[in-house]
Coordinates of C-alpha atoms in Angstrom, one line a residue:
M1 CA 80.3 51.3 184.4
R2 CA 83.0 50.1 186.7
L3 CA 80.5 49.5 189.5
W4 CA 78.3 47.4 187.2
I5 CA 81.3 45.2 186.1
T6 CA 82.3 44.8 189.8
L7 CA 78.7 43.6 190.8
F8 CA 78.6 41.3 187.8
L9 CA 81.9 39.6 188.8
L10 CA 80.9 39.3 192.4
T11 CA 77.6 37.7 191.3
A12 CA 79.4 35.2 189.0
F13 CA 81.9 34.3 191.7
T14 CA 79.3 33.6 194.3
T15 CA 77.3 31.4 191.9
L16 CA 80.5 29.5 191.1
L17 CA 81.1 28.8 194.8
A18 CA 77.6 27.5 195.3
G19 CA 77.9 25.3 192.4
C20 CA 81.1 23.8 193.7
G21 CA 79.4 23.0 197.0
N22 CA 76.8 20.9 195.2
S23 CA 78.9 19.3 192.5
M24 CA 79.5 15.8 194.0
S25 CA 80.2 13.1 191.5
I26 CA 77.7 10.3 190.9
E27 CA 80.1 8.0 192.8
D28 CA 80.0 10.4 195.8
R29 CA 76.3 10.8 195.8
N30 CA 75.9 7.1 195.7
A31 CA 78.2 6.6 198.7
T32 CA 76.6 9.3 200.9
G33 CA 73.1 10.2 199.5
D34 CA 69.9 8.4 198.8
N35 CA 71.6 5.6 196.8
A36 CA 74.2 4.7 199.4
S37 CA 72.8 1.1 199.6
L38 CA 74.2 0.4 196.1
R39 CA 77.6 0.2 197.6
D40 CA 78.7 -2.1 200.4
P41 CA 80.6 -0.8 203.5
A42 CA 83.9 -1.7 201.9
G43 CA 83.1 0.5 199.0
E44 CA 83.0 -2.2 196.4
E45 CA 80.6 -2.0 193.5
P46 CA 77.4 -4.2 193.8
E47 CA 77.1 -7.3 191.8
D48 CA 74.7 -7.4 188.9
P49 CA 71.2 -8.2 190.0
V50 CA 70.0 -11.8 189.6
K51 CA 68.2 -12.0 186.3
P52 CA 64.8 -13.8 186.3
P53 CA 64.8 -17.1 184.5
P54 CA 63.6 -17.0 180.8
V55 CA 60.0 -18.0 180.1
G56 CA 60.0 -21.7 179.8
G57 CA 63.3 -22.0 181.7
N58 CA 62.3 -24.5 184.3
D59 CA 65.0 -27.0 185.2
W60 CA 63.4 -30.3 184.5
S61 CA 66.8 -32.2 184.6
D62 CA 66.8 -35.3 186.9
A63 CA 69.8 -33.8 188.7
A64 CA 67.5 -31.0 189.9
V65 CA 65.3 -33.4 191.9
K66 CA 66.1 -33.1 195.6
L67 CA 66.2 -36.3 197.6
D68 CA 67.1 -37.3 201.1
A69 CA 69.8 -40.0 201.9
T70 CA 67.4 -42.9 201.4
G71 CA 66.1 -41.5 198.1
E72 CA 69.7 -40.9 197.0
A73 CA 70.6 -44.6 197.7
F74 CA 67.4 -45.8 196.0
A75 CA 67.9 -43.7 192.9
S76 CA 71.4 -45.0 192.5
S77 CA 70.3 -48.6 192.8
I78 CA 67.6 -48.4 190.1
A79 CA 69.4 -46.1 187.5
N80 CA 71.1 -48.9 185.5
G81 CA 68.0 -51.1 185.4
L82 CA 65.8 -48.2 184.4
K83 CA 68.2 -47.2 181.6
A84 CA 68.5 -50.7 180.3
S85 CA 64.7 -51.1 180.1
R86 CA 64.1 -48.2 177.8
Y87 CA 64.4 -49.9 174.4
M88 CA 62.3 -47.1 172.7
E89 CA 64.9 -44.4 173.5
D90 CA 66.7 -44.8 170.3
E91 CA 67.3 -42.1 167.7
C92 CA 65.8 -39.5 169.8
R93 CA 65.5 -35.7 169.6
D94 CA 63.8 -33.0 171.6
D95 CA 60.3 -32.3 170.6
R96 CA 58.5 -29.4 172.4
S97 CA 55.7 -29.1 169.8
W98 CA 53.0 -30.5 172.2
P99 CA 51.1 -27.6 173.8
L100 CA 49.8 -29.4 176.8
Y101 CA 53.4 -30.3 177.8
G102 CA 54.8 -26.9 177.7
D103 CA 58.5 -26.9 178.3
L104 CA 58.6 -30.4 179.8
P105 CA 61.5 -32.4 178.2
V106 CA 59.4 -34.4 175.6
I107 CA 61.4 -36.5 173.2
R108 CA 60.6 -38.0 169.8
C109 CA 62.2 -41.3 169.0
K110 CA 62.5 -43.8 166.1
Y111 CA 63.3 -47.3 167.0
G112 CA 62.6 -50.9 166.0
L113 CA 61.5 -54.3 167.4
G114 CA 60.9 -57.6 165.9
G115 CA 61.0 -56.5 162.3
Q116 CA 58.9 -53.4 162.8
R117 CA 59.9 -49.8 162.7
A118 CA 58.0 -47.2 164.7
E119 CA 58.1 -43.6 166.1
V120 CA 56.9 -42.5 169.5
V121 CA 56.8 -39.3 171.5
M122 CA 57.7 -39.8 175.2
L123 CA 58.1 -38.0 178.5
N124 CA 60.3 -40.4 180.6
P125 CA 61.3 -39.8 184.3
G126 CA 64.9 -40.2 185.3
P127 CA 65.7 -42.4 188.4
R128 CA 65.7 -39.5 190.8
R129 CA 62.3 -38.2 189.7
L130 CA 60.9 -41.7 189.8
T131 CA 62.3 -42.2 193.3
Q132 CA 60.6 -39.0 194.4
W133 CA 57.2 -40.2 193.1
L134 CA 57.6 -43.6 194.8
A135 CA 58.7 -42.2 198.0
D136 CA 55.6 -39.8 198.1
A137 CA 53.3 -42.6 197.1
C138 CA 54.5 -45.0 199.8
Q139 CA 54.4 -42.4 202.7
G140 CA 52.1 -43.4 205.5
L141 CA 51.6 -47.0 204.3
N142 CA 52.0 -49.8 206.8
E143 CA 55.0 -51.1 205.0
N144 CA 58.7 -50.5 205.0
L145 CA 59.4 -47.5 202.8
T146 CA 62.1 -49.1 200.7
T147 CA 60.1 -52.4 200.4
C148 CA 57.2 -50.4 199.1
M149 CA 59.4 -48.4 196.7
N150 CA 60.8 -51.6 195.3
R151 CA 57.4 -53.0 194.9
G152 CA 56.4 -50.1 192.8
Y153 CA 59.7 -49.9 190.9
R154 CA 59.4 -53.6 189.8
Q155 CA 55.8 -53.0 188.6
I156 CA 56.9 -50.0 186.6
L157 CA 59.9 -51.8 185.1
H158 CA 57.7 -54.8 184.1
Q159 CA 54.8 -52.8 182.7
S160 CA 56.5 -49.9 180.9
G161 CA 60.2 -49.7 181.6
G162 CA 59.5 -46.2 183.0
Q163 CA 58.5 -45.1 179.5
F164 CA 55.5 -42.7 179.1
P165 CA 54.2 -42.5 175.5
V166 CA 52.6 -39.1 174.8
T167 CA 51.5 -40.3 171.4
G168 CA 52.7 -42.6 168.7
V169 CA 53.3 -46.3 168.2
V170 CA 54.6 -48.7 171.0
L171 CA 56.1 -52.0 169.7
E172 CA 56.0 -55.0 172.1
D173 CA 56.5 -58.7 171.7
M174 CA 53.6 -59.7 173.9
S175 CA 53.3 -63.3 172.4
G176 CA 57.0 -64.0 172.8
N177 CA 57.4 -65.1 169.2
G178 CA 60.0 -62.5 168.3
K179 CA 57.6 -60.3 166.2
G180 CA 56.9 -56.6 167.1
E181 CA 53.2 -56.0 167.8
A182 CA 52.1 -52.4 167.1
F183 CA 49.9 -50.5 169.6
A184 CA 48.8 -46.9 169.2
F185 CA 49.3 -44.9 172.5
R186 CA 47.9 -41.6 173.6
E187 CA 48.8 -40.0 177.0
G188 CA 50.2 -43.2 178.5
V189 CA 47.2 -45.4 177.5
T190 CA 46.7 -47.8 174.6
I191 CA 44.0 -46.5 172.2
R192 CA 42.2 -48.0 169.3
I193 CA 42.5 -46.1 166.0
S194 CA 41.3 -46.8 162.4
T195 CA 44.9 -46.7 161.0
F196 CA 45.9 -50.2 161.9
G197 CA 44.6 -53.1 164.3
T198 CA 45.5 -53.0 167.9
G199 CA 48.4 -55.3 168.5
T200 CA 49.0 -56.2 164.8
E201 CA 52.0 -58.1 163.9
S202 CA 51.6 -57.0 160.2
I203 CA 54.3 -54.6 159.2
I204 CA 52.9 -51.1 159.5
S205 CA 54.0 -48.5 157.0
A206 CA 55.8 -45.1 157.7
S207 CA 52.6 -43.3 156.8
Q208 CA 50.6 -45.4 159.2
V209 CA 53.1 -44.6 161.9
Q210 CA 52.8 -40.9 161.3
A211 CA 48.9 -41.0 161.1
A212 CA 48.9 -42.7 164.6
M213 CA 50.5 -39.5 166.0
T214 CA 47.3 -37.5 165.7
A215 CA 44.6 -40.1 165.0
T216 CA 41.3 -39.9 166.9
A217 CA 41.0 -42.4 169.8
M218 CA 38.0 -44.6 169.0
Y219 CA 38.4 -46.4 172.3
T220 CA 40.8 -46.4 175.3
Y221 CA 42.0 -49.5 177.0
T222 CA 42.5 -50.4 180.6
Y223 CA 45.9 -49.6 181.9
G224 CA 47.6 -46.2 182.5
R225 CA 51.4 -45.9 182.4
P226 CA 54.0 -45.8 183.8
I227 CA 52.6 -48.4 186.5
S228 CA 49.5 -49.7 184.6
V229 CA 47.0 -48.3 187.0
T230 CA 43.3 -49.2 186.2
R231 CA 40.2 -47.2 186.2
D232 CA 38.9 -49.2 189.2
Q233 CA 42.1 -48.5 191.2
M234 CA 41.9 -44.8 190.3
T235 CA 38.2 -44.6 191.2
T236 CA 38.9 -46.3 194.7
Y237 CA 41.8 -43.9 195.3
A238 CA 39.9 -40.8 194.3
R239 CA 37.0 -41.7 196.6
K240 CA 39.5 -42.3 199.5
E241 CA 41.4 -39.1 198.8
G242 CA 38.3 -37.0 198.1
L243 CA 39.5 -36.1 194.6
T244 CA 36.9 -34.8 192.3
I245 CA 37.4 -36.6 188.9
P246 CA 34.8 -38.1 186.4
V247 CA 33.1 -41.3 187.1
L248 CA 35.7 -43.5 185.5
G249 CA 33.5 -46.5 184.8
A250 CA 31.0 -44.7 182.6
S251 CA 31.0 -45.6 178.8
S252 CA 31.9 -42.1 177.7
E253 CA 35.1 -42.1 179.8
R254 CA 35.9 -45.6 178.6
K255 CA 35.7 -44.3 175.1
N256 CA 37.4 -41.0 175.3
N257 CA 38.5 -39.6 178.7
W258 CA 40.7 -42.1 180.5
H259 CA 43.8 -41.2 178.6
V260 CA 43.0 -37.5 179.1
L261 CA 42.9 -38.0 182.9
I262 CA 46.2 -40.0 182.9
G263 CA 47.8 -37.3 180.9
E264 CA 46.7 -34.5 183.3
M265 CA 47.8 -36.5 186.3
Y266 CA 51.1 -37.3 184.8
R267 CA 52.0 -33.7 183.8
D268 CA 51.0 -32.7 187.3
S269 CA 53.4 -35.1 188.8
W270 CA 56.3 -33.5 187.0
K271 CA 55.4 -30.1 188.5
T272 CA 54.5 -31.2 192.0
G273 CA 56.6 -34.3 192.8
R274 CA 53.4 -36.1 193.6
S275 CA 52.1 -38.9 191.4
H276 CA 48.4 -39.6 191.8
I277 CA 49.0 -42.5 189.3
L278 CA 51.6 -44.3 191.5
R279 CA 49.6 -43.5 194.6
A280 CA 46.5 -45.1 193.2
W281 CA 48.3 -48.3 192.3
L282 CA 50.3 -48.6 195.6
R283 CA 47.7 -47.5 198.0
R284 CA 45.1 -50.0 196.9

């Protein structure tokens, strides 16, 4: 019996010694074993890993647009004029309910002009983004870069104030008589709808304004915002650049597809920094 107890105690003691030799703490194993890379040479704990951005977390702010020194100066020079021209940016709120536009910073605004009240959904570029597009469109032309950019900017300011209507009603005083004329817009292009006459000075109702948001386009007009590019200009540009797009002069495109193309190109310009719309007008 005494021998058995002695053997038992000896075995237990040996096992205990073996266990002590392998009983490093987690911290010790991290410092000397397979996970040593989790600590830096100074022995400090690693920083938390960078978390991936959330879905839809793109930074579309104007401040995020990178420009060179020339671009910085140009963006600063146009900022005040661009802001002053945006008469439709009144009583605005974010509106991300338009599937084609994803997480782009679309806004919905209520505003008035010449006795009319209207509502419009827009995606408007800031001065830095607009500068980025203008600089890209003017590259390679036989014209001073800043001169070319100013030429494009003046056209945009005169034609749209840098405002891009996704849908809704645009009020303008085209006749200069102080009365607001109502135009239905879709994807940066004037469209004809059954809700009210194009360019009417008659006061349109709130229900007509709301109906214009989703009304079927019976016809699309000539100019694509923000620079008022035409089908002919886009067709010529596409031919020169080897772009595959629909034949823009066909009656079916005139009726339904011109605004669809402008919308696609405009959304692409936000994602790429390259505007085919501005290129087509400036590279004529």
